[in-house]
PDB file of C-alpha atoms in Angstrom:
ATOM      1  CA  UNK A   1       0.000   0.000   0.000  1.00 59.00           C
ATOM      2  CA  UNK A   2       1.625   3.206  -1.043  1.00 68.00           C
ATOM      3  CA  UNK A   3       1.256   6.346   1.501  1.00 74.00           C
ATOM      4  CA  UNK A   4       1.291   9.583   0.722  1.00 80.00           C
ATOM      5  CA  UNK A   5       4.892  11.995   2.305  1.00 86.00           C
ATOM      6  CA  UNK A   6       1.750  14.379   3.376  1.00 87.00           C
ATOM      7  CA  UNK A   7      -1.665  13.092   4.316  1.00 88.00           C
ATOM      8  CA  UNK A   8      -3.955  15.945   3.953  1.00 90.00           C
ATOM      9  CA  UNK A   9      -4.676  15.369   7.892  1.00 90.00           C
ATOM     10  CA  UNK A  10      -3.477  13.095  10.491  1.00 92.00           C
ATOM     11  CA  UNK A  11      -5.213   9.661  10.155  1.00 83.00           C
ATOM     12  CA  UNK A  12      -5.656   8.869  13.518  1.00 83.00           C
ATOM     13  CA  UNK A  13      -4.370  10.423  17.269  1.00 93.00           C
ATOM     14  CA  UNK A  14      -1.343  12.433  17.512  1.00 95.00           C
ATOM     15  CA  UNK A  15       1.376  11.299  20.111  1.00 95.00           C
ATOM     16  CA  UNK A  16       4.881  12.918  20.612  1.00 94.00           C
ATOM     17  CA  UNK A  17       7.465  11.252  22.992  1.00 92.00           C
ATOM     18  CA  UNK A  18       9.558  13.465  25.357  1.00 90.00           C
ATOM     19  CA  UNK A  19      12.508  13.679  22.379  1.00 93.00           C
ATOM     20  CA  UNK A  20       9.846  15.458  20.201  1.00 96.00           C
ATOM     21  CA  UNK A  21       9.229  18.418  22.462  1.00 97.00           C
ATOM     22  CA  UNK A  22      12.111  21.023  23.383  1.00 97.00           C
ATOM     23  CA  UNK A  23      12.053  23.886  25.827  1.00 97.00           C
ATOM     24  CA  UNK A  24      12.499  27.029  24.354  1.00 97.00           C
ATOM     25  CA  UNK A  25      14.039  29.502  26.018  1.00 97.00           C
ATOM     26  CA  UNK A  26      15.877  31.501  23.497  1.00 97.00           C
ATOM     27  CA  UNK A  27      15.054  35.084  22.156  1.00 97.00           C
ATOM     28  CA  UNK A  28      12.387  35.481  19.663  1.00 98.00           C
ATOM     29  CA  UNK A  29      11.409  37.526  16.808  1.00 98.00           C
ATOM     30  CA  UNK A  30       8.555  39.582  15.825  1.00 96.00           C
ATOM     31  CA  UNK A  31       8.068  41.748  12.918  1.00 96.00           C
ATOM     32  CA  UNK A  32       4.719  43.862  12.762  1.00 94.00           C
ATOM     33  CA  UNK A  33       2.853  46.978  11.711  1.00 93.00           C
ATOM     34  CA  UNK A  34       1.799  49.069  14.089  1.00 91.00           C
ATOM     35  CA  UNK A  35      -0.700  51.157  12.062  1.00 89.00           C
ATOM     36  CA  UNK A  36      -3.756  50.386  10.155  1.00 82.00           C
ATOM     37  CA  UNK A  37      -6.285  47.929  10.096  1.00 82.00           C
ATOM     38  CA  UNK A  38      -5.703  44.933  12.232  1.00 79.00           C
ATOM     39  CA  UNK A  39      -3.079  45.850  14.218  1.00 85.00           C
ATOM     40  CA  UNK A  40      -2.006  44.020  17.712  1.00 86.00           C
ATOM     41  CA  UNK A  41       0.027  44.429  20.580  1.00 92.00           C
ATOM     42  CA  UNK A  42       3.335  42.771  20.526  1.00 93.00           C
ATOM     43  CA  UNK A  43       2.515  40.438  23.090  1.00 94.00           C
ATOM     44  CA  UNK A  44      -1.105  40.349  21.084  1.00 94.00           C
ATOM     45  CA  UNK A  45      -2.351  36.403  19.585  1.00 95.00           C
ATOM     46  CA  UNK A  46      -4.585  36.254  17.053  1.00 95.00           C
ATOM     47  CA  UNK A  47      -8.354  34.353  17.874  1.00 94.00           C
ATOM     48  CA  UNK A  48      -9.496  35.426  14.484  1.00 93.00           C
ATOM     49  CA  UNK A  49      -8.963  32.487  12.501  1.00 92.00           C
ATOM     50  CA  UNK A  50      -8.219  30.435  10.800  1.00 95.00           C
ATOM     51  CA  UNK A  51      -6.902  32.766   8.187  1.00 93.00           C
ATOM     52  CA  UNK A  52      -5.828  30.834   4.391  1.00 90.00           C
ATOM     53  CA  UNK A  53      -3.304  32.762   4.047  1.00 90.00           C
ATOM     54  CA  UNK A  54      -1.288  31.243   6.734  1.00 93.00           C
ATOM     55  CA  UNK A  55       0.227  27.845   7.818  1.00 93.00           C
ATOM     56  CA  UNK A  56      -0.018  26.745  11.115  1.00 96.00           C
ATOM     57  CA  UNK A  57      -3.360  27.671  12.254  1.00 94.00           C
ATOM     58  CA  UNK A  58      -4.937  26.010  15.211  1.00 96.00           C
ATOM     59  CA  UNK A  59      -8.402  27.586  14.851  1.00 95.00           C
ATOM     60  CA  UNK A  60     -11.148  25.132  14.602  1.00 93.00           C
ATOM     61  CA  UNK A  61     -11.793  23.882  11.185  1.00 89.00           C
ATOM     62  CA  UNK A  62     -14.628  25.711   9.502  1.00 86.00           C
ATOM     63  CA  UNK A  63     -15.672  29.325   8.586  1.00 89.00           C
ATOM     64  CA  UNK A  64     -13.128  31.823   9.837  1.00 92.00           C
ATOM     65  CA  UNK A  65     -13.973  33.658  13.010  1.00 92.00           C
ATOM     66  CA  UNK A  66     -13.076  34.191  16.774  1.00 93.00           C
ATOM     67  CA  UNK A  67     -11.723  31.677  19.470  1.00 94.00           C
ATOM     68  CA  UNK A  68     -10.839  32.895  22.552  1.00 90.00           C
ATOM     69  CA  UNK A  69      -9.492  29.639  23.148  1.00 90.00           C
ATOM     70  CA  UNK A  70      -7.592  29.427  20.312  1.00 95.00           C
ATOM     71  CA  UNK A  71      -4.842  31.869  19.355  1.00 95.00           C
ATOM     72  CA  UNK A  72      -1.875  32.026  17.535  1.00 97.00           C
ATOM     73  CA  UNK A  73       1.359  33.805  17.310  1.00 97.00           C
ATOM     74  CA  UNK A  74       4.090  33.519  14.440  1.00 97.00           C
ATOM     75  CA  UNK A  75       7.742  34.325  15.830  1.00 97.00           C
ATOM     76  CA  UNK A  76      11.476  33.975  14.329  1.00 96.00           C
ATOM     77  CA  UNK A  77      14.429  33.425  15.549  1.00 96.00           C
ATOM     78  CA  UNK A  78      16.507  35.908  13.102  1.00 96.00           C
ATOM     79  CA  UNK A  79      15.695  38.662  11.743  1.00 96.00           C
ATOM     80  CA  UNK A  80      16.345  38.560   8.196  1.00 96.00           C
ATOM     81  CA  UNK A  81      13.974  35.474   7.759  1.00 97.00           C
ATOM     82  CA  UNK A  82      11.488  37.206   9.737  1.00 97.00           C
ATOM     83  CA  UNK A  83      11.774  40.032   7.376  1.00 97.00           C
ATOM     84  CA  UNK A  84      11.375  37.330   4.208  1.00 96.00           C
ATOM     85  CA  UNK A  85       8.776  36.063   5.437  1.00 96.00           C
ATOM     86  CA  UNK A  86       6.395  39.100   6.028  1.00 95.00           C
ATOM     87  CA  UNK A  87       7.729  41.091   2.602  1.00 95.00           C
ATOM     88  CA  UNK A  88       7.319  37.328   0.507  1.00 94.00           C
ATOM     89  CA  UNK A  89       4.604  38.627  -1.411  1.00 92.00           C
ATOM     90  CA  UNK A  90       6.294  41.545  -2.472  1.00 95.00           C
ATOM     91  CA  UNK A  91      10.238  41.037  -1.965  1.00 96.00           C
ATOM     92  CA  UNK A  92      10.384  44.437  -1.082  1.00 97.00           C
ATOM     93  CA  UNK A  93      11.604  45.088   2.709  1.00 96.00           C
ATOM     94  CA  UNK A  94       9.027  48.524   3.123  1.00 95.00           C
ATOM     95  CA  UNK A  95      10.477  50.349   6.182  1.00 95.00           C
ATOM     96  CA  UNK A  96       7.905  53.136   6.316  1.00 94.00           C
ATOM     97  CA  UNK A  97       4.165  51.668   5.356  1.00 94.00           C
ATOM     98  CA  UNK A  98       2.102  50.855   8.503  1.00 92.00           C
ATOM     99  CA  UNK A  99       5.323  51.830  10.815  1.00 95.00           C
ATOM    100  CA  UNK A 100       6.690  48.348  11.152  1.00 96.00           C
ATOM    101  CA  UNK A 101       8.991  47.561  14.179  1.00 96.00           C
ATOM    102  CA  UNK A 102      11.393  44.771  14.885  1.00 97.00           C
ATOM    103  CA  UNK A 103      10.213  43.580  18.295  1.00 97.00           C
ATOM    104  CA  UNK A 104      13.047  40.856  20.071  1.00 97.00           C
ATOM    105  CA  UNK A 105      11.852  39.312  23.458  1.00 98.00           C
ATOM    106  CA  UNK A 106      12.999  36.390  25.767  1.00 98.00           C
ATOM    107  CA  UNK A 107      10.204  33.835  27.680  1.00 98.00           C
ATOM    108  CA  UNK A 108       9.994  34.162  31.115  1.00 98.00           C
ATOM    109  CA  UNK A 109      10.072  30.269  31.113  1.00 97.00           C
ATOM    110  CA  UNK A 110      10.739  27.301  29.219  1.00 98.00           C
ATOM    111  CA  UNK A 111       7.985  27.222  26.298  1.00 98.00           C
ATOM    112  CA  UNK A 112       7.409  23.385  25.568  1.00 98.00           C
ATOM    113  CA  UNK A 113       7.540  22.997  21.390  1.00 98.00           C
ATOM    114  CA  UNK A 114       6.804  20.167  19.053  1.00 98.00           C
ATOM    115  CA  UNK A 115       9.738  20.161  16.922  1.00 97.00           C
ATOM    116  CA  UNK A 116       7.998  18.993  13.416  1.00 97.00           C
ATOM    117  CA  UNK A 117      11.594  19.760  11.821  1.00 96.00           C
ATOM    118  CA  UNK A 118      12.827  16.342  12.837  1.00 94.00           C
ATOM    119  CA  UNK A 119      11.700  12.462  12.988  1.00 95.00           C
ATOM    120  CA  UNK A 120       8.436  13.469  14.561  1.00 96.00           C
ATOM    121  CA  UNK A 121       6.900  13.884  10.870  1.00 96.00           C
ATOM    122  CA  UNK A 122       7.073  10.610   9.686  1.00 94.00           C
ATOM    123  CA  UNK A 123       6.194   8.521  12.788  1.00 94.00           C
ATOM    124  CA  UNK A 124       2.869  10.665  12.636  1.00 94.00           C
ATOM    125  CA  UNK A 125       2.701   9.331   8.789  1.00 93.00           C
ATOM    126  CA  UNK A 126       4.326  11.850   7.525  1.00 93.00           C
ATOM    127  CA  UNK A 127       7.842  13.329   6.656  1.00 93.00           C
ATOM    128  CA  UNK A 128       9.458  15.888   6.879  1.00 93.00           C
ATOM    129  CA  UNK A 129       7.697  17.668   3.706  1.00 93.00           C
ATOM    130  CA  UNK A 130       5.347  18.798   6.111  1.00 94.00           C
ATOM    131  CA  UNK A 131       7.013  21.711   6.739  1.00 94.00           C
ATOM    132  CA  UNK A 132       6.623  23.019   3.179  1.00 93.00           C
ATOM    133  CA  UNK A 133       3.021  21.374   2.439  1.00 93.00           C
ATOM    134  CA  UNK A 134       0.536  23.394   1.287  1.00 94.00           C
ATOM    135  CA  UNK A 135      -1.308  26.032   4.072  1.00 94.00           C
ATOM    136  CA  UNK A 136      -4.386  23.833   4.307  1.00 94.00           C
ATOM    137  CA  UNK A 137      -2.620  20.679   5.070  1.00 95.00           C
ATOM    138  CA  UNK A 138      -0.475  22.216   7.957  1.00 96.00           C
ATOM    139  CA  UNK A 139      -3.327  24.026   9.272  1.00 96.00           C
ATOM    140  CA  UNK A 140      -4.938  20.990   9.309  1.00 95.00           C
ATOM    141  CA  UNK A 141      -1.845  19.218  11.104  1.00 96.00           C
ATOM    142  CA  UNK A 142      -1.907  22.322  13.663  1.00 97.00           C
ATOM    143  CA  UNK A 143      -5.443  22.071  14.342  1.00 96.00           C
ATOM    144  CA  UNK A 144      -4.836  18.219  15.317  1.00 96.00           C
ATOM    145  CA  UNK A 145      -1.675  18.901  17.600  1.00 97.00           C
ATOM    146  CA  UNK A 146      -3.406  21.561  19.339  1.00 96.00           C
ATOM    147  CA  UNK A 147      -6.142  19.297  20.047  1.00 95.00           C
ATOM    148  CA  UNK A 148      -4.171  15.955  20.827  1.00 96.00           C
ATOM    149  CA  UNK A 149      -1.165  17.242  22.326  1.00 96.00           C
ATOM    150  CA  UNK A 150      -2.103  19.624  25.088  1.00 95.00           C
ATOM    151  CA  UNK A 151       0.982  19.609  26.526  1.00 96.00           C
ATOM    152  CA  UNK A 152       2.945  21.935  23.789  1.00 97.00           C
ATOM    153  CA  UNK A 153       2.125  25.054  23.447  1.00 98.00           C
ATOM    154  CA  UNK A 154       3.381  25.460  19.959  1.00 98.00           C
ATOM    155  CA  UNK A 155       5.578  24.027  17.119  1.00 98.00           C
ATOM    156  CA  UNK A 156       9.108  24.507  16.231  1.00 98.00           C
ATOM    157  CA  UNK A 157       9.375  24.185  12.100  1.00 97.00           C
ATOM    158  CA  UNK A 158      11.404  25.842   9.223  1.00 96.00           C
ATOM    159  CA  UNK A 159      10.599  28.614   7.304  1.00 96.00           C
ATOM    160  CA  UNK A 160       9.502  27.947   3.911  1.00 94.00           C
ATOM    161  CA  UNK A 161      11.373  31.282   2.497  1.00 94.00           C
ATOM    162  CA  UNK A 162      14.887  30.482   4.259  1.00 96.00           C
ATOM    163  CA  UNK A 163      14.695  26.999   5.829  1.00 94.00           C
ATOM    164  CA  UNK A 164      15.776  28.518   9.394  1.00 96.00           C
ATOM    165  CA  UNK A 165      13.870  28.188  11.822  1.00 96.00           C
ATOM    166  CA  UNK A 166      10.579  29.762  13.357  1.00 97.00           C
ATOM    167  CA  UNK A 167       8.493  29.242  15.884  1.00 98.00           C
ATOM    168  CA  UNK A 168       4.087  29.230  16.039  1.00 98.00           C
ATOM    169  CA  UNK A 169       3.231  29.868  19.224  1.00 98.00           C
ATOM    170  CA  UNK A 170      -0.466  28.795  20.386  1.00 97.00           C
ATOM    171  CA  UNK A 171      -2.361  30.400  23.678  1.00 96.00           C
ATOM    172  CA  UNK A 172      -1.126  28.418  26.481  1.00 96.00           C
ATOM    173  CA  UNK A 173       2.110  30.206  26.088  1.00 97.00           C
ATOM    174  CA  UNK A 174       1.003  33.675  26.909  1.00 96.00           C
ATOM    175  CA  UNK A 175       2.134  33.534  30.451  1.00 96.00           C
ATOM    176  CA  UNK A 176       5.641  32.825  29.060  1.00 97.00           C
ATOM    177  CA  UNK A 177       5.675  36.708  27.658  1.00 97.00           C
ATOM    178  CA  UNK A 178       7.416  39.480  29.834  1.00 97.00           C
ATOM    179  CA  UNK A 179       5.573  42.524  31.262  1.00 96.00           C
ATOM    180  CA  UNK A 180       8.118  44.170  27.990  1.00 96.00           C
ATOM    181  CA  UNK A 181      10.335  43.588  25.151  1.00 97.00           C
ATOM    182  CA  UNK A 182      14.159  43.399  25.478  1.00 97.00           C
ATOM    183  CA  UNK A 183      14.403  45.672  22.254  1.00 96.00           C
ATOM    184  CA  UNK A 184      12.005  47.560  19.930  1.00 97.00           C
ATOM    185  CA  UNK A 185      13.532  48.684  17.020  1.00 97.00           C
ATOM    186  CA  UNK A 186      10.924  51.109  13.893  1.00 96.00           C
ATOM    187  CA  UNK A 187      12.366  49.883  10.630  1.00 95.00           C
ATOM    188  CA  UNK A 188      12.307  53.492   9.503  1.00 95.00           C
ATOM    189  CA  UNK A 189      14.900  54.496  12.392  1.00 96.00           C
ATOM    190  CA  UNK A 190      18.614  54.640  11.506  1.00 95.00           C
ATOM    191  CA  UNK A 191      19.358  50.914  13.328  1.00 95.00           C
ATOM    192  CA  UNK A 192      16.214  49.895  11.500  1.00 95.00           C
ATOM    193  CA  UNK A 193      17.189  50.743   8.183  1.00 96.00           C
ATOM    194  CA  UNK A 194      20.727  49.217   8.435  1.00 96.00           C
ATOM    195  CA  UNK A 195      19.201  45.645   9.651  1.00 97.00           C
ATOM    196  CA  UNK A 196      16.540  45.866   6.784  1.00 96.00           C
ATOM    197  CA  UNK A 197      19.574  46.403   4.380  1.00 97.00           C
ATOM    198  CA  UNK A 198      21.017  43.834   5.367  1.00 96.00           C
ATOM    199  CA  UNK A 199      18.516  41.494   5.302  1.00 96.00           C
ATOM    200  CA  UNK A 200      17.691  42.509   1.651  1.00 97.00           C
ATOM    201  CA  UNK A 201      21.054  41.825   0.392  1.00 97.00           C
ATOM    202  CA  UNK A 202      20.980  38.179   2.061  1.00 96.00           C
ATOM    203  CA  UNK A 203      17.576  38.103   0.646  1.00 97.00           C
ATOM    204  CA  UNK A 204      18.255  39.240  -2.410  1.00 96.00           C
ATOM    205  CA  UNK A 205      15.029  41.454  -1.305  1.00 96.00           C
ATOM    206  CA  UNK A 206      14.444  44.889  -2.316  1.00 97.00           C
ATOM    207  CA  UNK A 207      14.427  47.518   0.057  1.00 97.00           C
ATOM    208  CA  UNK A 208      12.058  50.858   0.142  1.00 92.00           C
TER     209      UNK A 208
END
């Protein structure tokens, strides 16, 4: 019987030994507007959901639309793949429209993560192409671990646009947040502009 790398959802009951979760406690990475529509505090998760356009959504399955109990937050661990990933649409790193700001923080605690980026995949009936699947079938996946594995409060995976990694933070890890961030930096100011740069040449990004 053949199986498909990617099942479009879990076929039965997620489990994850103690190798498959890791406590994060290093930094993390946020990049976000801070005007117009939509906009949410840095420590903010999103219940609206779940939203196509993104890939690890743990909303329930069905029309889009609020759950308190279910929120999500997308973090990096670097900036320049944070930057990829919001600008992917355009390529173009836009320092100026909607005032984005480079927002770096460290958990108050270890944050227990499913790390999906190693041998977790395919004793789920997977592989490791889950990582790049498309958005519906890894919302689908993060809809199942969120509701089978209580005990992580978020995955660990790669980023499609760089292959580092980032991290998808569900509710259960609010408390981990600190009363502030360790650094705030506007992408407009002079520090700003200088990390977009250099993100853009390592992206190969343009920069405006």
């Amino acid at each position: 019987m053949n199986h498909p790398k990617v099942p479009r959802r879990p076929g039965s009951s997620l489990t994850a030994s103690p190798g498959d979760v890791i406590q994060w406690t290093e930094p993390l990475i946020r990049v976000m507007r801070t005007q117009g529509r939509h906009v949410t505090a840095w420590d903010e998760f999103r219940h609206h959901g779940p939203l196509a356009g993104m890939r690890w959504e743990p909303h329930p399955a069905g029309p889009i639309s609020h759950h308190p109990r279910h929120g999500v937050s997308y973090q990096g661990v670097d900036i320049a793949t944070c930057l990829a990933e919001v600008f992917q649409t355009t390529r173009c790193i836009d320092t100026h429209t909607g005032k984005p700001q480079i927002i770096m923080w460290t958990p108050t605690r270890p944050v227990p993560l499913l790390d999906v980026t190693g041998t977790w995949p395919i004793r789920q009936g997977a592989s490791a192409a889950l990582m790049s699947a498309p958005r519906p079938v890894c919302t689908a996946w993060a809809q199942a671990i969120h509701h089978d594995l209580p005990q992580v409060e978020g995955i660990m995976t790669r980023s499609t646009m760089t292959g580092n990694a980032v991290v998808v933070l569900f509710t259960a890890a609010a408390s981990a947040f600190p009363a502030a961030p360790d650094h705030v930096v506007s992408l407009s100011s002079d520090i700003g502009v200088l990390l977009a740069h250099a993100a853009a040449v390592e992206l190969g990004y343009a920069l405006l």
